[in-house]
N, CA, C and O atoms as a DFTB+ gen file, in Angstrom:
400 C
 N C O
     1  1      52.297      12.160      53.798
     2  2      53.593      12.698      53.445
     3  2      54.705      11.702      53.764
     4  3      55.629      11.450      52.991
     5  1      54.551      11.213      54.850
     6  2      55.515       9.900      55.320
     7  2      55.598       8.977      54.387
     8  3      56.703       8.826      53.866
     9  1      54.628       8.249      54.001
    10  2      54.488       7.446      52.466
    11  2      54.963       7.745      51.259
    12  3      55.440       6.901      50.500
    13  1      54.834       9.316      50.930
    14  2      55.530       9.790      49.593
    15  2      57.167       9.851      50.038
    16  3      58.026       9.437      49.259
    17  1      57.418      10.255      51.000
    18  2      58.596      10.746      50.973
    19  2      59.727       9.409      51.299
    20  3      60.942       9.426      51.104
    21  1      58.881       8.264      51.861
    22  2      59.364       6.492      51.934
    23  2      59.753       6.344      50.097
    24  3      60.890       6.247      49.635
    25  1      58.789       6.358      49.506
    26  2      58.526       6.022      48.053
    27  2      59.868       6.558      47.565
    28  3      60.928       6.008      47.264
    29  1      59.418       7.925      47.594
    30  2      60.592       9.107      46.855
    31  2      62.360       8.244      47.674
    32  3      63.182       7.537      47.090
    33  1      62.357       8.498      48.471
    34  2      63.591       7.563      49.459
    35  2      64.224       6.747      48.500
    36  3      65.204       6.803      47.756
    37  1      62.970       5.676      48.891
    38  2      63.529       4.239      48.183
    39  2      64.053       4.105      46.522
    40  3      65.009       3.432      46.138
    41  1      63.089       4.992      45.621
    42  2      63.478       4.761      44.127
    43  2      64.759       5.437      44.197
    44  3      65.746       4.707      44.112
    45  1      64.970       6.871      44.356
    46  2      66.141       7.110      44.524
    47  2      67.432       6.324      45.222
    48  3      68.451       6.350      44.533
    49  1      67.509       5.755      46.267
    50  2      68.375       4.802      47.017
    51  2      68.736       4.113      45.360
    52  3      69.705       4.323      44.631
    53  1      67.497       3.211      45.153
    54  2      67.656       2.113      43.918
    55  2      68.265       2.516      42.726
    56  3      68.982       1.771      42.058
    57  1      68.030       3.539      42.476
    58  2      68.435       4.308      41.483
    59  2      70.115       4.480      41.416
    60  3      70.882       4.246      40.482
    61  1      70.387       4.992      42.811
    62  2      71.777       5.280      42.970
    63  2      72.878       4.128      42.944
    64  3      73.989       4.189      42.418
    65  1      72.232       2.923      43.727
    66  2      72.839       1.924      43.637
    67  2      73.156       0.987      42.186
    68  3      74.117       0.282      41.877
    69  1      71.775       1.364      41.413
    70  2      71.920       0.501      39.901
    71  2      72.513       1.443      39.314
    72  3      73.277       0.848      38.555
    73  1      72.660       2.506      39.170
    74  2      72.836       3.693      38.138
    75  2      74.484       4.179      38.187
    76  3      75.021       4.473      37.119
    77  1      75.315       4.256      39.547
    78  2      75.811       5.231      40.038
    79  2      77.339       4.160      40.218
    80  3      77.028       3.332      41.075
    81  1      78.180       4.001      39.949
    82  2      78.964       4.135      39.979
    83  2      80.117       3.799      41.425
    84  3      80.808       2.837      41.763
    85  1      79.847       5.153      41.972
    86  2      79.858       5.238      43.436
    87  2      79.552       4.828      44.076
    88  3      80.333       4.219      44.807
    89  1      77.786       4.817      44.404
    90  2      77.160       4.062      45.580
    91  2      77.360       3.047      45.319
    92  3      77.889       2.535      46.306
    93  1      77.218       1.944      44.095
    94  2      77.557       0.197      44.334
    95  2      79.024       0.302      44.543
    96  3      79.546      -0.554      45.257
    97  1      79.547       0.962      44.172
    98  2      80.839       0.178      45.158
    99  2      81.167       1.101      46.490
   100  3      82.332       1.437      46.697
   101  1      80.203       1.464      47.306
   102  2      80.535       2.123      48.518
   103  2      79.864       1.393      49.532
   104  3      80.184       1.156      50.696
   105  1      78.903       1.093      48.884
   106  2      77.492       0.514      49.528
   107  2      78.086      -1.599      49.961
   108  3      77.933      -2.361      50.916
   109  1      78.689      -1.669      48.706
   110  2      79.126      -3.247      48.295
   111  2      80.363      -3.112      49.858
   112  3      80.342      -3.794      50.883
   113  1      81.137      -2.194      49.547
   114  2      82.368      -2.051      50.233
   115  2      82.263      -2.317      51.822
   116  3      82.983      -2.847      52.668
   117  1      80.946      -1.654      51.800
   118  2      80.650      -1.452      53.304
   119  2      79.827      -2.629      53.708
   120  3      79.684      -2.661      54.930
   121  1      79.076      -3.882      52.894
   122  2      78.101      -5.062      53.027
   123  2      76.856      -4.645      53.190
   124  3      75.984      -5.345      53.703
   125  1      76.601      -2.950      52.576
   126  2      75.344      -2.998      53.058
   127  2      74.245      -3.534      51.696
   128  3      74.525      -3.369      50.509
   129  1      73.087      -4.133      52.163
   130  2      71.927      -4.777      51.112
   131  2      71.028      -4.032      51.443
   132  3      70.446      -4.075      52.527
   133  1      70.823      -3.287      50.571
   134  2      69.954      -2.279      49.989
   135  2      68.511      -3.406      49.630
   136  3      67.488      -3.024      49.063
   137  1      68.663      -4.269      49.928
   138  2      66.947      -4.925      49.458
   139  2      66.809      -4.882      51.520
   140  3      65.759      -5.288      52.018
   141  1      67.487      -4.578      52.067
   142  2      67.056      -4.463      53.331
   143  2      66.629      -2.949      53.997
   144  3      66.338      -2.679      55.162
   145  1      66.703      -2.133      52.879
   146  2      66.113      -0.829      53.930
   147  2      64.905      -1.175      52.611
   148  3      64.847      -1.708      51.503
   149  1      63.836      -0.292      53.849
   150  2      62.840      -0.277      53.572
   151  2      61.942       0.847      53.863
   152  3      60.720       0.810      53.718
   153  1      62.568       1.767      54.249
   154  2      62.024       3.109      54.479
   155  2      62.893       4.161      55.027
   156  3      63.927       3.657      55.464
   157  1      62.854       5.367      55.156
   158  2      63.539       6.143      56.050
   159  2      64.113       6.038      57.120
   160  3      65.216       6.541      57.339
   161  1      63.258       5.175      58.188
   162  2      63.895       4.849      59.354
   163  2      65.100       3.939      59.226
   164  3      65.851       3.719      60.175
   165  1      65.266       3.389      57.955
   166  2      66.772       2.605      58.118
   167  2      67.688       3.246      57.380
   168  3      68.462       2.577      56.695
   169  1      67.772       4.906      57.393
   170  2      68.489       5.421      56.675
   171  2      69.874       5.627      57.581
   172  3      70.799       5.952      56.837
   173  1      70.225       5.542      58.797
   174  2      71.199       5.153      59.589
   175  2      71.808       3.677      59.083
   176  3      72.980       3.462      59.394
   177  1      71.416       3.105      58.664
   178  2      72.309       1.885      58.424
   179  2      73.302       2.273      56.806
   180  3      74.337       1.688      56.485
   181  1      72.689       3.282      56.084
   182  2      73.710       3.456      55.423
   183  2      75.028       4.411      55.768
   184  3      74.974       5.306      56.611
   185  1      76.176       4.105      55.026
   186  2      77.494       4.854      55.496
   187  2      77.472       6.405      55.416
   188  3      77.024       6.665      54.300
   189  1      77.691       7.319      55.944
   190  2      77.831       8.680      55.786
   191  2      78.627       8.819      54.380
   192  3      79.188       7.746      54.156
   193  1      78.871       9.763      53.360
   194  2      78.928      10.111      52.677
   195  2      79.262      11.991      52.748
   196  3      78.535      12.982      52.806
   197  1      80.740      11.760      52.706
   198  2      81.484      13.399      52.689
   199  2      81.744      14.051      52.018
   200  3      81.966      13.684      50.864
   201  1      81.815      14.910      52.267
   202  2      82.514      15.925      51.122
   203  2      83.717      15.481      50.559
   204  3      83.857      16.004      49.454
   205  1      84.426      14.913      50.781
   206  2      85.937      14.399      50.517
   207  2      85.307      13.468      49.484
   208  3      86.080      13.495      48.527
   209  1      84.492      12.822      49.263
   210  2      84.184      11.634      48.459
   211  2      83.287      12.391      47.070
   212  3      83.286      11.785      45.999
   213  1      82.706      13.449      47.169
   214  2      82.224      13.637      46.253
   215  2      83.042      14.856      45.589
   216  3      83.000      14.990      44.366
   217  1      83.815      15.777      46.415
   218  2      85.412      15.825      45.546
   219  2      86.389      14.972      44.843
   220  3      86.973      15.270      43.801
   221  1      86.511      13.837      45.549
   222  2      87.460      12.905      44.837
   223  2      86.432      12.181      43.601
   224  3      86.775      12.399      42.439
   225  1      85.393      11.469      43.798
   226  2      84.713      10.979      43.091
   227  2      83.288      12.262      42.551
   228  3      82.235      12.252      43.189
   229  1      83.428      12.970      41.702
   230  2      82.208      13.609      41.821
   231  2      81.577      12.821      40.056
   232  3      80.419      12.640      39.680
   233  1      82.652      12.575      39.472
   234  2      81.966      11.852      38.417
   235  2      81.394      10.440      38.296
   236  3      80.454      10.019      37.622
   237  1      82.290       9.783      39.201
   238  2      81.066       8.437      39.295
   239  2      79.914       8.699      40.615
   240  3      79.718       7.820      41.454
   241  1      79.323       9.808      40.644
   242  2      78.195      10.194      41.270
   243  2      77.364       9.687      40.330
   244  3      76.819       8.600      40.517
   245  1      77.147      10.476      39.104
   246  2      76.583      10.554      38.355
   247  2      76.032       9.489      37.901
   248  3      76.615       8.418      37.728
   249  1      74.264       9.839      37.563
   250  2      73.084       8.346      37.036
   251  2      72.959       8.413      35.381
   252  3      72.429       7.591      34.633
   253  1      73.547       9.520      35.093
   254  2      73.351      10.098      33.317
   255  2      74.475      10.554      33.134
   256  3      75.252      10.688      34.080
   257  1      74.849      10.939      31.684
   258  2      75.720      11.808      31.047
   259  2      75.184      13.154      31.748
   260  3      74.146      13.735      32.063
   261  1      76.752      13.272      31.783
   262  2      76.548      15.306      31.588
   263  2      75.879      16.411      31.286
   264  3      75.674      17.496      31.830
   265  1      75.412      15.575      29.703
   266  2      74.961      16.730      28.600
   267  2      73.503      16.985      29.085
   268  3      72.748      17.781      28.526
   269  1      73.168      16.219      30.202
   270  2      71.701      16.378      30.821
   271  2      71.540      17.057      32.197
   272  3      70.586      17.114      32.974
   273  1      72.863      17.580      32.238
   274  2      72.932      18.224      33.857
   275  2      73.251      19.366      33.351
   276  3      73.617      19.748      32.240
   277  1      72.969      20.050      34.771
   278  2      73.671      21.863      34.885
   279  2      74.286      21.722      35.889
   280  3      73.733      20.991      36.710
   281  1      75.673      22.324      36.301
   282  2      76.390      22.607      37.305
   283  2      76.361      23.485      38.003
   284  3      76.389      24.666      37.656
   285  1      76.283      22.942      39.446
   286  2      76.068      24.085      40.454
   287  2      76.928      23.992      41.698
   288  3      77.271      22.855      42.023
   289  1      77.322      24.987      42.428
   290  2      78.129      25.356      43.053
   291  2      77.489      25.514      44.766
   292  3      76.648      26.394      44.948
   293  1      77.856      24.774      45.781
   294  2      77.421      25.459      47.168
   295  2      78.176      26.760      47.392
   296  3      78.914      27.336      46.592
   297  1      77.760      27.209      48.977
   298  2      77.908      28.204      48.729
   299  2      79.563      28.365      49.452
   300  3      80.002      29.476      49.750
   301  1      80.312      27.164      49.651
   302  2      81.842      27.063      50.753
   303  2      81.656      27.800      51.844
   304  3      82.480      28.702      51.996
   305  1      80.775      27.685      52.699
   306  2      80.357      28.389      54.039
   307  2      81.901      27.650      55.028
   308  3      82.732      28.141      55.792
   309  1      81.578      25.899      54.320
   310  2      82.862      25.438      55.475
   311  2      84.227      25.378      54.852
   312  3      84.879      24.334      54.889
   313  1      84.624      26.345      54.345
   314  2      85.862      26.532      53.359
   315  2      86.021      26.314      51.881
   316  3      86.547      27.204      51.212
   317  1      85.663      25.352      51.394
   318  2      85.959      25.075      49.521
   319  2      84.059      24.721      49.264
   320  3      83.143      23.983      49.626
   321  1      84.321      25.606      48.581
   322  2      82.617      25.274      47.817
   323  2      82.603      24.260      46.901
   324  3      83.434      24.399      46.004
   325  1      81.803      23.116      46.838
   326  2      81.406      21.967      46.193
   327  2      80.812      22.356      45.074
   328  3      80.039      23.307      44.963
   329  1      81.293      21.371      43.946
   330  2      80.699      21.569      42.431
   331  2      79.899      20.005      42.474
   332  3      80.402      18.904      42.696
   333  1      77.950      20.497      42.066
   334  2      77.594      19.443      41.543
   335  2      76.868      19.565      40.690
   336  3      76.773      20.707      40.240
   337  1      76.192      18.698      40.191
   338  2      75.518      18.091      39.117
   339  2      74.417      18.152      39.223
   340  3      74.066      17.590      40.260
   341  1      73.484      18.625      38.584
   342  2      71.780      18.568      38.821
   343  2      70.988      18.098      37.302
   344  3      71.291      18.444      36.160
   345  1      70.067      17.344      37.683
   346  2      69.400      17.434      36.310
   347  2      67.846      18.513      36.242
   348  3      67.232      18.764      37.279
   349  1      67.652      18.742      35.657
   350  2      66.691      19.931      35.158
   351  2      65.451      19.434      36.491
   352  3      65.333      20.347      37.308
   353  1      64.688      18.372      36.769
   354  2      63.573      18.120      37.582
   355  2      64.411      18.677      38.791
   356  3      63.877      19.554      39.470
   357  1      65.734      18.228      39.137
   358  2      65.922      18.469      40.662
   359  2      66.086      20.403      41.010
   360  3      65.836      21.122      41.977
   361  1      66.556      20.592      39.823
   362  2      66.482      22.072      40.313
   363  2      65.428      23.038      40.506
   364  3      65.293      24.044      41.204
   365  1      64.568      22.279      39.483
   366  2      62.673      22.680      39.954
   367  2      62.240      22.312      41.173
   368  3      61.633      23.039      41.958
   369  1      62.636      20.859      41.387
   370  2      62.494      20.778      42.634
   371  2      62.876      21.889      44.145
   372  3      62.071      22.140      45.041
   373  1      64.131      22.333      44.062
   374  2      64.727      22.745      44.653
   375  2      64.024      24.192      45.014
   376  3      63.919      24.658      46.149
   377  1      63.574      24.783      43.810
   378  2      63.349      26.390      43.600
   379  2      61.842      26.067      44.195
   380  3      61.360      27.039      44.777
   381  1      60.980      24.857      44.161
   382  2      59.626      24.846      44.830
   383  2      59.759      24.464      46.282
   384  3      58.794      24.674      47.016
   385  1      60.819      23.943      46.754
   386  2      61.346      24.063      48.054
   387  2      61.592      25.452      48.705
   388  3      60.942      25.719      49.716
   389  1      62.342      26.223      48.287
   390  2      62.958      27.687      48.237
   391  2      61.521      28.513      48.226
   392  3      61.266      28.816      49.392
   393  1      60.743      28.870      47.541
   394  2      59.626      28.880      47.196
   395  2      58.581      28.857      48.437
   396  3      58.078      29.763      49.103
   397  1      58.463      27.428      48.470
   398  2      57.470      27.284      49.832
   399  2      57.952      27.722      51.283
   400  3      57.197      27.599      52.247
């Protein structure tokens, strides 16, 4: 499970950084080199990431157009509920999480 969930980690990280908008220039901003993590355990070397940032920026989150997401809502437990973006695998994902 440690191995899948390294794997799963890393493409995503890569993903976010080539794809996203946001993370290369958050990631750039901050000097961090993403060819230097290499698993979970160096997930402290990246910058925290707030709520304030994915309010202000919630569209250069995004790895795709729109027309491939559904929008979803937390639930504002800590005052303003967050609007995001899902694509169809992550919310399967999510409901087999919920699920188990």
């Amino acid at each position: 499970m440690q191995e899948l969930s390294n794997v799963r980690f890393l493409r995503l990280l890569n993903k976010a950084y080539s794809q996203s908008a946001f993370y290369k220039k958050y990631y750039d901003d901050y000097g961090i080199d993403i060819q230097k993590i290499k698993s979970l355990d160096d997930l402290n070397i990246l910058p925290v990431i707030r709520k304030e940032h994915i309010r202000k920026y919630c569209n250069e989150f995004l790895t795709s157009g729109k027309s491939f997401l559904t929008k979803g809502y937390t639930s504002g437990t800590s005052g303003t509920p967050l609007t995001v973006f899902r694509n169809y695998g992550a919310v399967i994902e999510e409901n087999a999480y919920l699920w188990a």
